[in-house]
Amino acid sequence: MDCKAIEREIFRFIYGEGDADRLRRIKAHLDVCGHCARERDIITGILAQLKDGYPDDPVPAGLRERVLASIRIAVDG
Ligand SMILES: [Zn+2]
């Protein structure tokens, strides 16, 4: 799997969605790719903060996209 594929599926991995084989392959990539591992760390950090701030609220629609967009800026810039 390449970084683009990981980027599309990283939320699945974080939430543990999808089949086990796919999640294993994503994890294998994260183990060897610092770029994607950093992205995973940023996302899990943001999600943890959101959960602390709004424990009873569901994640709003469109949030994943906004988070991913801000990460792209953080990583590329
Ligand atoms: Zn990667």
Tab-separated table of C-alpha atoms and ligand atoms in Angstrom:
chain	number	residue	atom	x	y	z
A	1	MET	CA	0.000	0.000	0.000
A	2	ASP	CA	1.222	3.501	-0.720
A	3	CYS	CA	0.767	6.696	1.279
A	4	LYS	CA	-2.235	7.817	-0.770
A	5	ALA	CA	-4.093	4.595	0.024
A	6	ILE	CA	-3.211	4.941	3.696
A	7	GLU	CA	-4.451	8.513	3.751
A	8	ARG	CA	-7.828	7.362	2.442
A	9	GLU	CA	-8.104	4.561	4.975
A	10	ILE	CA	-6.401	5.909	8.046
A	11	PHE	CA	-9.708	6.667	9.784
A	12	ARG	CA	-10.759	3.071	9.300
A	13	PHE	CA	-7.576	2.004	10.992
A	14	ILE	CA	-8.016	4.431	13.889
A	15	TYR	CA	-11.601	3.328	14.418
A	16	GLY	CA	-10.768	-0.323	13.791
A	17	GLU	CA	-13.239	-0.562	10.913
A	18	GLY	CA	-12.772	-2.895	7.974
A	19	ASP	CA	-11.395	-6.389	7.689
A	20	ALA	CA	-8.476	-7.537	9.795
A	21	ASP	CA	-6.182	-8.219	6.857
A	22	ARG	CA	-6.544	-4.662	5.584
A	23	LEU	CA	-5.975	-3.192	9.041
A	24	ARG	CA	-2.827	-5.330	9.346
A	25	ARG	CA	-1.514	-3.985	6.070
A	26	ILE	CA	-2.196	-0.403	7.149
A	27	LYS	CA	-0.377	-1.056	10.423
A	28	ALA	CA	2.572	-2.563	8.553
A	29	HIS	CA	2.819	0.621	6.506
A	30	LEU	CA	2.592	2.845	9.594
A	31	ASP	CA	5.464	0.879	11.128
A	32	VAL	CA	7.800	1.767	8.268
A	33	CYS	CA	6.509	5.162	7.108
A	34	GLY	CA	7.185	8.146	9.350
A	35	HIS	CA	4.944	10.411	7.293
A	36	CYS	CA	1.832	8.281	7.758
A	37	ALA	CA	2.673	7.464	11.370
A	38	ARG	CA	2.840	11.193	12.075
A	39	GLU	CA	-0.508	11.703	10.416
A	40	ARG	CA	-1.993	8.917	12.522
A	41	ASP	CA	-0.573	10.524	15.685
A	42	ILE	CA	-1.991	13.941	14.785
A	43	ILE	CA	-5.447	12.517	14.062
A	44	THR	CA	-5.620	10.434	17.220
A	45	GLY	CA	-4.488	13.484	19.217
A	46	ILE	CA	-7.201	15.677	17.711
A	47	LEU	CA	-9.865	13.012	18.210
A	48	ALA	CA	-8.822	12.546	21.836
A	49	GLN	CA	-9.128	16.296	22.431
A	50	LEU	CA	-12.539	16.396	20.779
A	51	LYS	CA	-13.719	13.502	22.886
A	52	ASP	CA	-12.544	15.214	26.061
A	53	GLY	CA	-14.200	18.488	25.104
A	54	TYR	CA	-17.499	17.043	23.903
A	55	PRO	CA	-17.911	13.605	25.456
A	56	ASP	CA	-21.614	13.287	24.665
A	57	ASP	CA	-21.676	14.806	21.193
A	58	PRO	CA	-21.295	12.708	18.077
A	59	VAL	CA	-18.512	13.740	15.725
A	60	PRO	CA	-20.075	16.380	13.447
A	61	ALA	CA	-20.514	15.686	9.752
A	62	GLY	CA	-17.627	16.913	7.666
A	63	LEU	CA	-15.205	16.892	10.576
A	64	ARG	CA	-13.068	14.116	9.131
A	65	GLU	CA	-12.537	16.143	5.985
A	66	ARG	CA	-11.699	19.290	7.933
A	67	VAL	CA	-9.252	17.404	10.138
A	68	LEU	CA	-7.603	15.809	7.131
A	69	ALA	CA	-7.331	19.184	5.388
A	70	SER	CA	-5.652	20.803	8.388
A	71	ILE	CA	-3.256	17.887	8.712
A	72	ARG	CA	-2.299	18.211	5.086
A	73	ILE	CA	-1.438	21.857	5.737
A	74	ALA	CA	0.530	20.954	8.873
A	75	VAL	CA	2.460	18.180	7.137
A	76	ASP	CA	3.121	19.958	3.840
A	77	GLY	CA	3.753	23.412	5.265
B	1	ZN	ZN	3.117	6.387	4.146
